[in-house]
Amino acid sequence: MSNFESEKRIESAHPLHLRPQTEVTMRKIHAAITAVGGFLPPDILTNFDLEKMVDTTDEWIRTRTGVSERHILKGEGKGTSDMGAEAVKNLLEKRGIGAEEIDLIICATVTPDMVFPATANIISDKVGATNAWSFDVGAACSGFIFALTTGASFIESGRYKKVVVVGGDKMSSIVDYTDRTTCIIFGDGAGAVLLEPNEDGLGIQDHILRTDGSGRQYLHQKAGGSVKPASIETVQNKEHYVYQDGQPVFKAAVKGMADVSAEIMEKNNLSADDVAWLVPHQANLRIIDATANRMGLSNEKVMINIQRYGNTTAATIPLCLCDWESQLKKGDNIILAAFGGGFTWGAVYLKWAYNPITA
Ligand SMILES: CC(C)(COP(=O)(O)OP(=O)(O)OC[C@H]1O[C@@H](n2cnc3c(N)ncnc32)[C@H](O)[C@@H]1OP(=O)(O)O)[C@@H](O)C(=O)NCCC(=O)NCCS
């Protein structure tokens, strides 16, 4: 029901058609996550597999990053949209609704199926979301929280009732498996959430999002865009792979993610005791630890699955929500935090909107 429609209902229900101010002002619409879905491709690449491919060790990878294994999407013609579509189907099944009920699909990704059209359009087609419009958001590892905040504003405006936000990346398509500094980090996967209006104060409460474009020099893909279109030379020079200068990215990520997470707590008068969960982007266990320490949170309040999935870029946060869904309770204060290429970073504060579904 739109803002307009719900105002009309109260108006006509009230004697003399007077509209009490209190009733109107109490009905703020929040965008609440009402279902989550995820997909991980079945093939697994372990640290021991990587030991055979580059000069590295399982011990180095685990102690420096926290990763033990990651999932890889294999198969001719398979792309990010295939994983995203599976995540959306999973979500629809859990929520018990059909794809035709979706109003809008937003997909965060840096590994779109094609430069155009948007991967969200392809997901929409694959799941049968015939009434939805769709577009992509590109904010690298912060992509999911940027897309979530964008999707939330369409719900908060009263304009739409069901917005699906997908975070998905087939990082194996842009990782150089001869470069030991990057191939150890990334994995493939997709996660999705459904946003619906909530008038009981649950759902997304606040966000802080930031961008510093000067950081692009440390983390990017050199070729394939309009500045350097693909050529034989760009392929020979391996310029279609992830380029990362690890140290400056690491330093900026530690500061960026910790600063913004502490700031959103302060802004909303939240103490460490008030926060039920931190859902951090899974780039490096040391970055996650630094953020949790700064927030004063103990380990058991931090969702960590980097050991099994690696850094799945836009998929890390929704995949965490999927893995922990059965432990989340209505009203839980949750902070999502991310840092990524761009540089982009930010935090979202939300109140979880539903209790675990019991069979
Ligand atoms: C990439 C990253 C794991 C590297 O860890 P690090 O502790 O910074 O390591 P360094 O880059 O300083 O390298 C230390 C040494 O290990 C070596 N090394 C790098 N990768 C290695 C590997 N896979 N196995 C073994 N040795 C490795 C380096 O060559 C270097 O050797 P040197 O001292 O002889 O030159 C870390 O910088 C990182 O996580 N950065 C941020 C990543 C990130 O967040 N990216 C995505 C943003 S969303």
Short mmCIF file of N, CA and C in Angstrom, two decimals, residues 126-272:
data_model
loop_
_atom_site.label_atom_id
_atom_site.label_comp_id
_atom_site.label_asym_id
_atom_site.label_seq_id
_atom_site.Cartn_x
_atom_site.Cartn_y
_atom_site.Cartn_z
N LYS A 126 15.82 -14.54 -16.13
CA LYS A 126 16.02 -15.94 -15.73
C LYS A 126 15.07 -16.38 -14.61
N VAL A 127 14.65 -15.44 -13.76
CA VAL A 127 13.73 -15.85 -12.69
C VAL A 127 12.26 -15.62 -13.06
N GLY A 128 12.02 -14.93 -14.17
CA GLY A 128 10.65 -14.67 -14.59
C GLY A 128 10.00 -13.49 -13.87
N ALA A 129 10.83 -12.47 -13.55
CA ALA A 129 10.30 -11.27 -12.87
C ALA A 129 9.74 -10.32 -13.93
N THR A 130 8.61 -10.71 -14.49
CA THR A 130 8.08 -10.02 -15.68
C THR A 130 7.55 -8.61 -15.38
N ASN A 131 7.31 -8.31 -14.10
CA ASN A 131 6.79 -6.96 -13.77
C ASN A 131 7.85 -6.05 -13.17
N ALA A 132 9.10 -6.53 -13.15
CA ALA A 132 10.15 -5.73 -12.50
C ALA A 132 10.95 -4.93 -13.51
N TRP A 133 11.43 -3.75 -13.09
CA TRP A 133 12.49 -3.08 -13.84
C TRP A 133 13.78 -3.35 -13.09
N SER A 134 14.92 -3.10 -13.71
CA SER A 134 16.16 -3.57 -13.07
C SER A 134 17.37 -2.80 -13.56
N PHE A 135 18.37 -2.72 -12.70
CA PHE A 135 19.63 -2.08 -13.08
C PHE A 135 20.76 -2.56 -12.18
N ASP A 136 22.00 -2.30 -12.61
CA ASP A 136 23.19 -2.71 -11.83
C ASP A 136 23.77 -1.52 -11.06
N VAL A 137 24.47 -1.86 -9.98
CA VAL A 137 25.23 -0.87 -9.21
C VAL A 137 26.68 -1.35 -9.17
N GLY A 138 27.61 -0.46 -9.47
CA GLY A 138 29.02 -0.84 -9.44
C GLY A 138 29.75 -0.10 -8.33
N ALA A 139 30.00 -0.77 -7.23
CA ALA A 139 30.76 -0.15 -6.15
C ALA A 139 31.69 -1.19 -5.53
N ALA A 140 32.11 -2.14 -6.36
CA ALA A 140 33.06 -3.20 -5.97
C ALA A 140 32.61 -3.87 -4.66
N CYS A 141 33.53 -3.98 -3.69
CA CYS A 141 33.19 -4.75 -2.48
C CYS A 141 32.16 -4.05 -1.60
N SER A 142 31.92 -2.76 -1.85
CA SER A 142 30.84 -2.05 -1.12
C SER A 142 29.54 -2.13 -1.90
N GLY A 143 29.55 -2.81 -3.02
CA GLY A 143 28.40 -2.83 -3.93
C GLY A 143 27.10 -3.21 -3.25
N PHE A 144 27.15 -4.23 -2.38
CA PHE A 144 25.89 -4.68 -1.79
C PHE A 144 25.27 -3.60 -0.89
N ILE A 145 26.10 -2.95 -0.05
CA ILE A 145 25.47 -1.95 0.84
C ILE A 145 25.05 -0.70 0.06
N PHE A 146 25.76 -0.37 -1.01
CA PHE A 146 25.33 0.76 -1.85
C PHE A 146 23.99 0.41 -2.52
N ALA A 147 23.88 -0.81 -3.04
CA ALA A 147 22.64 -1.23 -3.72
C ALA A 147 21.49 -1.36 -2.72
N LEU A 148 21.81 -1.87 -1.52
CA LEU A 148 20.78 -2.03 -0.48
C LEU A 148 20.18 -0.67 -0.11
N THR A 149 21.06 0.32 0.06
CA THR A 149 20.60 1.65 0.44
C THR A 149 19.77 2.27 -0.69
N THR A 150 20.20 2.03 -1.93
CA THR A 150 19.44 2.52 -3.09
C THR A 150 18.06 1.86 -3.11
N GLY A 151 18.03 0.54 -2.96
CA GLY A 151 16.75 -0.19 -2.98
C GLY A 151 15.84 0.26 -1.85
N ALA A 152 16.45 0.51 -0.67
CA ALA A 152 15.66 0.93 0.50
C ALA A 152 14.93 2.25 0.23
N SER A 153 15.59 3.15 -0.50
CA SER A 153 14.96 4.46 -0.73
C SER A 153 13.71 4.32 -1.59
N PHE A 154 13.67 3.33 -2.47
CA PHE A 154 12.46 3.10 -3.29
C PHE A 154 11.30 2.57 -2.44
N ILE A 155 11.63 1.82 -1.38
CA ILE A 155 10.60 1.33 -0.46
C ILE A 155 10.15 2.47 0.46
N GLU A 156 11.14 3.21 1.01
CA GLU A 156 10.82 4.28 1.96
C GLU A 156 9.94 5.35 1.32
N SER A 157 10.11 5.56 0.02
CA SER A 157 9.32 6.58 -0.68
C SER A 157 7.86 6.16 -0.79
N GLY A 158 7.57 4.89 -0.54
CA GLY A 158 6.21 4.38 -0.66
C GLY A 158 5.87 3.95 -2.07
N ARG A 159 6.83 4.07 -2.97
CA ARG A 159 6.57 3.82 -4.38
C ARG A 159 6.50 2.33 -4.72
N TYR A 160 7.35 1.53 -4.06
CA TYR A 160 7.41 0.09 -4.37
C TYR A 160 7.27 -0.76 -3.11
N LYS A 161 6.80 -1.99 -3.34
CA LYS A 161 6.52 -2.90 -2.21
C LYS A 161 7.52 -4.05 -2.10
N LYS A 162 8.10 -4.44 -3.23
CA LYS A 162 9.01 -5.59 -3.20
C LYS A 162 10.24 -5.31 -4.08
N VAL A 163 11.36 -5.02 -3.40
CA VAL A 163 12.61 -4.73 -4.11
C VAL A 163 13.61 -5.83 -3.77
N VAL A 164 14.19 -6.44 -4.79
CA VAL A 164 15.21 -7.47 -4.56
C VAL A 164 16.59 -6.87 -4.83
N VAL A 165 17.49 -7.05 -3.86
CA VAL A 165 18.86 -6.57 -4.02
C VAL A 165 19.78 -7.79 -4.06
N VAL A 166 20.51 -7.91 -5.17
CA VAL A 166 21.41 -9.05 -5.37
C VAL A 166 22.86 -8.55 -5.29
N GLY A 167 23.72 -9.31 -4.64
CA GLY A 167 25.17 -9.05 -4.70
C GLY A 167 25.79 -10.31 -5.25
N GLY A 168 26.44 -10.22 -6.40
CA GLY A 168 27.01 -11.43 -6.99
C GLY A 168 28.27 -11.14 -7.77
N ASP A 169 29.23 -12.04 -7.69
CA ASP A 169 30.45 -11.87 -8.49
C ASP A 169 31.08 -13.21 -8.84
N LYS A 170 31.45 -13.30 -10.11
CA LYS A 170 32.26 -14.44 -10.57
C LYS A 170 33.69 -13.91 -10.66
N MET A 171 34.34 -13.79 -9.48
CA MET A 171 35.67 -13.18 -9.43
C MET A 171 36.69 -14.02 -10.20
N SER A 172 36.41 -15.34 -10.31
CA SER A 172 37.36 -16.21 -11.04
C SER A 172 37.49 -15.79 -12.50
N SER A 173 36.52 -14.99 -13.01
CA SER A 173 36.61 -14.55 -14.41
C SER A 173 37.58 -13.39 -14.59
N ILE A 174 38.00 -12.73 -13.49
CA ILE A 174 38.95 -11.61 -13.61
C ILE A 174 40.17 -11.76 -12.70
N VAL A 175 40.38 -12.98 -12.19
CA VAL A 175 41.54 -13.23 -11.33
C VAL A 175 42.62 -13.96 -12.14
N ASP A 176 43.85 -13.50 -11.99
CA ASP A 176 45.00 -14.12 -12.65
C ASP A 176 45.53 -15.24 -11.73
N TYR A 177 45.32 -16.48 -12.16
CA TYR A 177 45.74 -17.60 -11.31
C TYR A 177 47.23 -17.91 -11.40
N THR A 178 48.01 -16.91 -11.90
CA THR A 178 49.47 -17.00 -11.76
C THR A 178 49.96 -15.90 -10.82
N ASP A 179 49.05 -15.06 -10.32
CA ASP A 179 49.43 -13.96 -9.42
C ASP A 179 49.08 -14.34 -7.98
N ARG A 180 50.08 -14.69 -7.19
CA ARG A 180 49.82 -15.21 -5.84
C ARG A 180 49.26 -14.15 -4.89
N THR A 181 49.42 -12.87 -5.26
CA THR A 181 48.95 -11.84 -4.34
C THR A 181 47.44 -11.61 -4.43
N THR A 182 46.82 -12.02 -5.54
CA THR A 182 45.36 -11.83 -5.65
C THR A 182 44.56 -13.14 -5.73
N CYS A 183 45.14 -14.18 -6.35
CA CYS A 183 44.33 -15.39 -6.59
C CYS A 183 43.96 -16.12 -5.31
N ILE A 184 44.67 -15.83 -4.24
CA ILE A 184 44.39 -16.49 -2.96
C ILE A 184 43.17 -15.90 -2.26
N ILE A 185 42.80 -14.69 -2.63
CA ILE A 185 41.78 -13.96 -1.87
C ILE A 185 40.35 -14.27 -2.33
N PHE A 186 40.16 -14.28 -3.66
CA PHE A 186 38.80 -14.18 -4.19
C PHE A 186 38.11 -15.52 -4.47
N GLY A 187 36.75 -15.47 -4.42
CA GLY A 187 35.93 -16.63 -4.76
C GLY A 187 34.66 -16.16 -5.44
N ASP A 188 33.83 -17.10 -5.87
CA ASP A 188 32.59 -16.79 -6.59
C ASP A 188 31.38 -17.09 -5.70
N GLY A 189 30.29 -16.34 -5.93
CA GLY A 189 29.05 -16.59 -5.19
C GLY A 189 28.06 -15.46 -5.40
N ALA A 190 26.85 -15.66 -4.91
CA ALA A 190 25.83 -14.61 -4.98
C ALA A 190 24.88 -14.73 -3.79
N GLY A 191 24.40 -13.59 -3.35
CA GLY A 191 23.41 -13.56 -2.29
C GLY A 191 22.36 -12.53 -2.66
N ALA A 192 21.16 -12.65 -2.06
CA ALA A 192 20.09 -11.71 -2.39
C ALA A 192 19.22 -11.49 -1.17
N VAL A 193 18.65 -10.29 -1.09
CA VAL A 193 17.67 -10.00 -0.03
C VAL A 193 16.42 -9.39 -0.66
N LEU A 194 15.30 -9.59 0.02
CA LEU A 194 14.04 -8.95 -0.39
C LEU A 194 13.76 -7.82 0.58
N LEU A 195 13.47 -6.64 0.05
CA LEU A 195 13.11 -5.49 0.89
C LEU A 195 11.61 -5.24 0.75
N GLU A 196 10.94 -5.08 1.91
CA GLU A 196 9.50 -4.75 1.90
C GLU A 196 9.26 -3.66 2.94
N PRO A 197 8.14 -2.93 2.80
CA PRO A 197 7.86 -1.86 3.76
C PRO A 197 7.55 -2.40 5.15
N ASN A 198 8.03 -1.69 6.17
CA ASN A 198 7.69 -2.03 7.55
C ASN A 198 7.29 -0.74 8.27
N GLU A 199 6.15 -0.77 8.92
CA GLU A 199 5.66 0.43 9.61
C GLU A 199 5.74 0.28 11.12
N ASP A 200 6.48 -0.74 11.60
CA ASP A 200 6.62 -0.96 13.04
C ASP A 200 8.02 -0.57 13.53
N GLY A 201 8.73 0.19 12.74
CA GLY A 201 10.05 0.67 13.18
C GLY A 201 11.18 -0.30 12.92
N LEU A 202 10.88 -1.45 12.28
CA LEU A 202 11.95 -2.41 11.97
C LEU A 202 12.49 -2.14 10.57
N GLY A 203 13.67 -2.67 10.29
CA GLY A 203 14.26 -2.48 8.96
C GLY A 203 15.43 -1.51 9.00
N ILE A 204 15.77 -0.95 7.86
CA ILE A 204 16.96 -0.10 7.76
C ILE A 204 16.72 1.24 8.45
N GLN A 205 17.62 1.55 9.38
CA GLN A 205 17.47 2.76 10.20
C GLN A 205 18.35 3.90 9.70
N ASP A 206 19.58 3.56 9.27
CA ASP A 206 20.53 4.62 8.95
C ASP A 206 21.66 4.05 8.08
N HIS A 207 22.35 4.94 7.39
CA HIS A 207 23.52 4.51 6.62
C HIS A 207 24.53 5.64 6.53
N ILE A 208 25.79 5.26 6.39
CA ILE A 208 26.85 6.23 6.09
C ILE A 208 27.63 5.61 4.93
N LEU A 209 27.63 6.29 3.79
CA LEU A 209 28.33 5.75 2.61
C LEU A 209 29.35 6.78 2.14
N ARG A 210 30.54 6.29 1.73
CA ARG A 210 31.59 7.22 1.32
C ARG A 210 32.33 6.72 0.07
N THR A 211 32.88 7.67 -0.68
CA THR A 211 33.68 7.35 -1.86
C THR A 211 34.91 8.26 -1.89
N ASP A 212 36.06 7.69 -2.25
CA ASP A 212 37.26 8.48 -2.52
C ASP A 212 37.86 7.95 -3.81
N GLY A 213 37.52 8.61 -4.91
CA GLY A 213 37.94 8.14 -6.24
C GLY A 213 39.44 8.13 -6.44
N SER A 214 40.18 8.86 -5.61
CA SER A 214 41.65 8.87 -5.80
C SER A 214 42.24 7.50 -5.44
N GLY A 215 41.47 6.68 -4.72
CA GLY A 215 41.96 5.35 -4.35
C GLY A 215 41.93 4.36 -5.51
N ARG A 216 41.38 4.77 -6.65
CA ARG A 216 41.24 3.84 -7.79
C ARG A 216 42.58 3.32 -8.28
N GLN A 217 43.65 4.08 -8.04
CA GLN A 217 44.98 3.66 -8.53
C GLN A 217 45.45 2.35 -7.88
N TYR A 218 44.93 2.04 -6.69
CA TYR A 218 45.42 0.86 -5.96
C TYR A 218 44.64 -0.42 -6.24
N LEU A 219 43.45 -0.28 -6.80
CA LEU A 219 42.60 -1.46 -7.00
C LEU A 219 41.68 -1.22 -8.19
N HIS A 220 41.96 -1.90 -9.29
CA HIS A 220 41.17 -1.68 -10.51
C HIS A 220 41.44 -2.77 -11.54
N GLN A 221 40.69 -2.67 -12.64
CA GLN A 221 40.93 -3.52 -13.80
C GLN A 221 41.35 -2.57 -14.92
N LYS A 222 42.56 -2.73 -15.42
CA LYS A 222 43.14 -1.71 -16.30
C LYS A 222 42.44 -1.58 -17.66
N ALA A 223 42.09 -2.70 -18.25
CA ALA A 223 41.57 -2.64 -19.63
C ALA A 223 40.17 -3.21 -19.73
N GLY A 224 39.54 -2.92 -20.86
CA GLY A 224 38.19 -3.43 -21.10
C GLY A 224 37.14 -2.35 -20.97
N GLY A 225 37.55 -1.19 -20.44
CA GLY A 225 36.63 -0.05 -20.35
C GLY A 225 36.88 0.89 -21.52
N SER A 226 36.26 2.09 -21.47
CA SER A 226 36.37 3.01 -22.60
C SER A 226 37.75 3.65 -22.71
N VAL A 227 38.49 3.71 -21.60
CA VAL A 227 39.84 4.31 -21.65
C VAL A 227 40.80 3.39 -22.39
N LYS A 228 40.66 2.09 -22.15
CA LYS A 228 41.56 1.12 -22.77
C LYS A 228 40.75 -0.08 -23.23
N PRO A 229 40.11 0.04 -24.39
CA PRO A 229 39.31 -1.11 -24.86
C PRO A 229 40.19 -2.35 -25.08
N ALA A 230 39.55 -3.49 -25.07
CA ALA A 230 40.29 -4.75 -25.23
C ALA A 230 41.04 -4.78 -26.56
N SER A 231 42.28 -5.26 -26.51
CA SER A 231 43.08 -5.44 -27.72
C SER A 231 43.99 -6.64 -27.48
N ILE A 232 44.67 -7.07 -28.52
CA ILE A 232 45.60 -8.20 -28.35
C ILE A 232 46.64 -7.83 -27.29
N GLU A 233 47.07 -6.57 -27.34
CA GLU A 233 48.08 -6.09 -26.40
C GLU A 233 47.58 -6.14 -24.94
N THR A 234 46.32 -5.69 -24.72
CA THR A 234 45.82 -5.68 -23.33
C THR A 234 45.68 -7.10 -22.79
N VAL A 235 45.35 -8.02 -23.68
CA VAL A 235 45.25 -9.43 -23.25
C VAL A 235 46.65 -9.96 -22.93
N GLN A 236 47.60 -9.69 -23.83
CA GLN A 236 48.98 -10.17 -23.60
C GLN A 236 49.56 -9.59 -22.31
N ASN A 237 49.22 -8.33 -22.01
CA ASN A 237 49.74 -7.69 -20.80
C ASN A 237 48.94 -8.02 -19.54
N LYS A 238 47.98 -8.91 -19.66
CA LYS A 238 47.15 -9.36 -18.52
C LYS A 238 46.41 -8.19 -17.85
N GLU A 239 45.93 -7.27 -18.69
CA GLU A 239 45.29 -6.08 -18.14
C GLU A 239 43.77 -6.22 -17.91
N HIS A 240 43.28 -7.44 -18.12
CA HIS A 240 41.84 -7.67 -17.86
C HIS A 240 41.63 -8.35 -16.51
N TYR A 241 42.72 -8.47 -15.75
CA TYR A 241 42.62 -9.08 -14.43
C TYR A 241 42.55 -8.01 -13.34
N VAL A 242 42.20 -8.43 -12.12
CA VAL A 242 42.21 -7.53 -10.97
C VAL A 242 43.65 -7.07 -10.74
N TYR A 243 43.83 -5.74 -10.67
CA TYR A 243 45.13 -5.21 -10.24
C TYR A 243 44.96 -4.71 -8.81
N GLN A 244 45.80 -5.17 -7.92
CA GLN A 244 45.71 -4.69 -6.53
C GLN A 244 47.08 -4.45 -5.93
N ASP A 245 47.24 -3.25 -5.35
CA ASP A 245 48.42 -2.96 -4.54
C ASP A 245 47.98 -3.18 -3.09
N GLY A 246 48.26 -4.38 -2.59
CA GLY A 246 47.65 -4.88 -1.34
C GLY A 246 47.81 -4.00 -0.12
N GLN A 247 49.02 -3.47 0.11
CA GLN A 247 49.27 -2.73 1.36
C GLN A 247 48.42 -1.46 1.51
N PRO A 248 48.44 -0.54 0.49
CA PRO A 248 47.60 0.65 0.65
C PRO A 248 46.11 0.32 0.76
N VAL A 249 45.68 -0.74 0.06
CA VAL A 249 44.26 -1.12 0.15
C VAL A 249 43.98 -1.62 1.58
N PHE A 250 44.89 -2.41 2.09
CA PHE A 250 44.72 -2.96 3.44
C PHE A 250 44.61 -1.83 4.47
N LYS A 251 45.54 -0.86 4.38
CA LYS A 251 45.54 0.25 5.36
C LYS A 251 44.26 1.07 5.27
N ALA A 252 43.85 1.39 4.03
CA ALA A 252 42.63 2.20 3.84
C ALA A 252 41.40 1.42 4.31
N ALA A 253 41.40 0.11 4.09
CA ALA A 253 40.24 -0.72 4.47
C ALA A 253 40.11 -0.78 5.99
N VAL A 254 41.22 -0.99 6.69
CA VAL A 254 41.18 -1.06 8.15
C VAL A 254 40.61 0.23 8.72
N LYS A 255 41.15 1.37 8.24
CA LYS A 255 40.70 2.66 8.76
C LYS A 255 39.25 2.95 8.34
N GLY A 256 38.97 2.76 7.04
CA GLY A 256 37.64 3.11 6.51
C GLY A 256 36.53 2.32 7.17
N MET A 257 36.69 1.01 7.24
CA MET A 257 35.60 0.17 7.77
C MET A 257 35.42 0.39 9.27
N ALA A 258 36.54 0.53 9.99
CA ALA A 258 36.44 0.74 11.45
C ALA A 258 35.85 2.11 11.75
N ASP A 259 36.31 3.15 11.04
CA ASP A 259 35.82 4.52 11.30
C ASP A 259 34.31 4.60 11.12
N VAL A 260 33.86 4.11 9.99
CA VAL A 260 32.45 4.28 9.64
C VAL A 260 31.54 3.41 10.54
N SER A 261 32.04 2.28 10.98
CA SER A 261 31.25 1.41 11.86
C SER A 261 31.11 2.05 13.24
N ALA A 262 32.21 2.63 13.73
CA ALA A 262 32.15 3.33 15.03
C ALA A 262 31.26 4.56 14.91
N GLU A 263 31.36 5.25 13.78
CA GLU A 263 30.58 6.48 13.57
C GLU A 263 29.07 6.20 13.56
N ILE A 264 28.68 5.12 12.91
CA ILE A 264 27.23 4.84 12.82
C ILE A 264 26.68 4.42 14.20
N MET A 265 27.52 3.79 15.01
CA MET A 265 27.09 3.45 16.38
C MET A 265 26.89 4.72 17.19
N GLU A 266 27.87 5.62 17.10
CA GLU A 266 27.80 6.88 17.85
C GLU A 266 26.58 7.70 17.43
N LYS A 267 26.40 7.81 16.11
CA LYS A 267 25.30 8.61 15.56
C LYS A 267 23.95 8.10 16.04
N ASN A 268 23.84 6.78 16.28
CA ASN A 268 22.56 6.19 16.69
C ASN A 268 22.53 5.78 18.16
N ASN A 269 23.50 6.33 18.94
CA ASN A 269 23.58 6.07 20.39
C ASN A 269 23.59 4.58 20.71
N LEU A 270 24.33 3.81 19.95
CA LEU A 270 24.39 2.37 20.19
C LEU A 270 25.68 2.03 20.92
N SER A 271 25.57 1.29 22.02
CA SER A 271 26.77 0.79 22.68
C SER A 271 27.06 -0.60 22.11
N ALA A 272 28.21 -1.15 22.47
CA ALA A 272 28.55 -2.50 21.99
C ALA A 272 27.50 -3.51 22.44
#
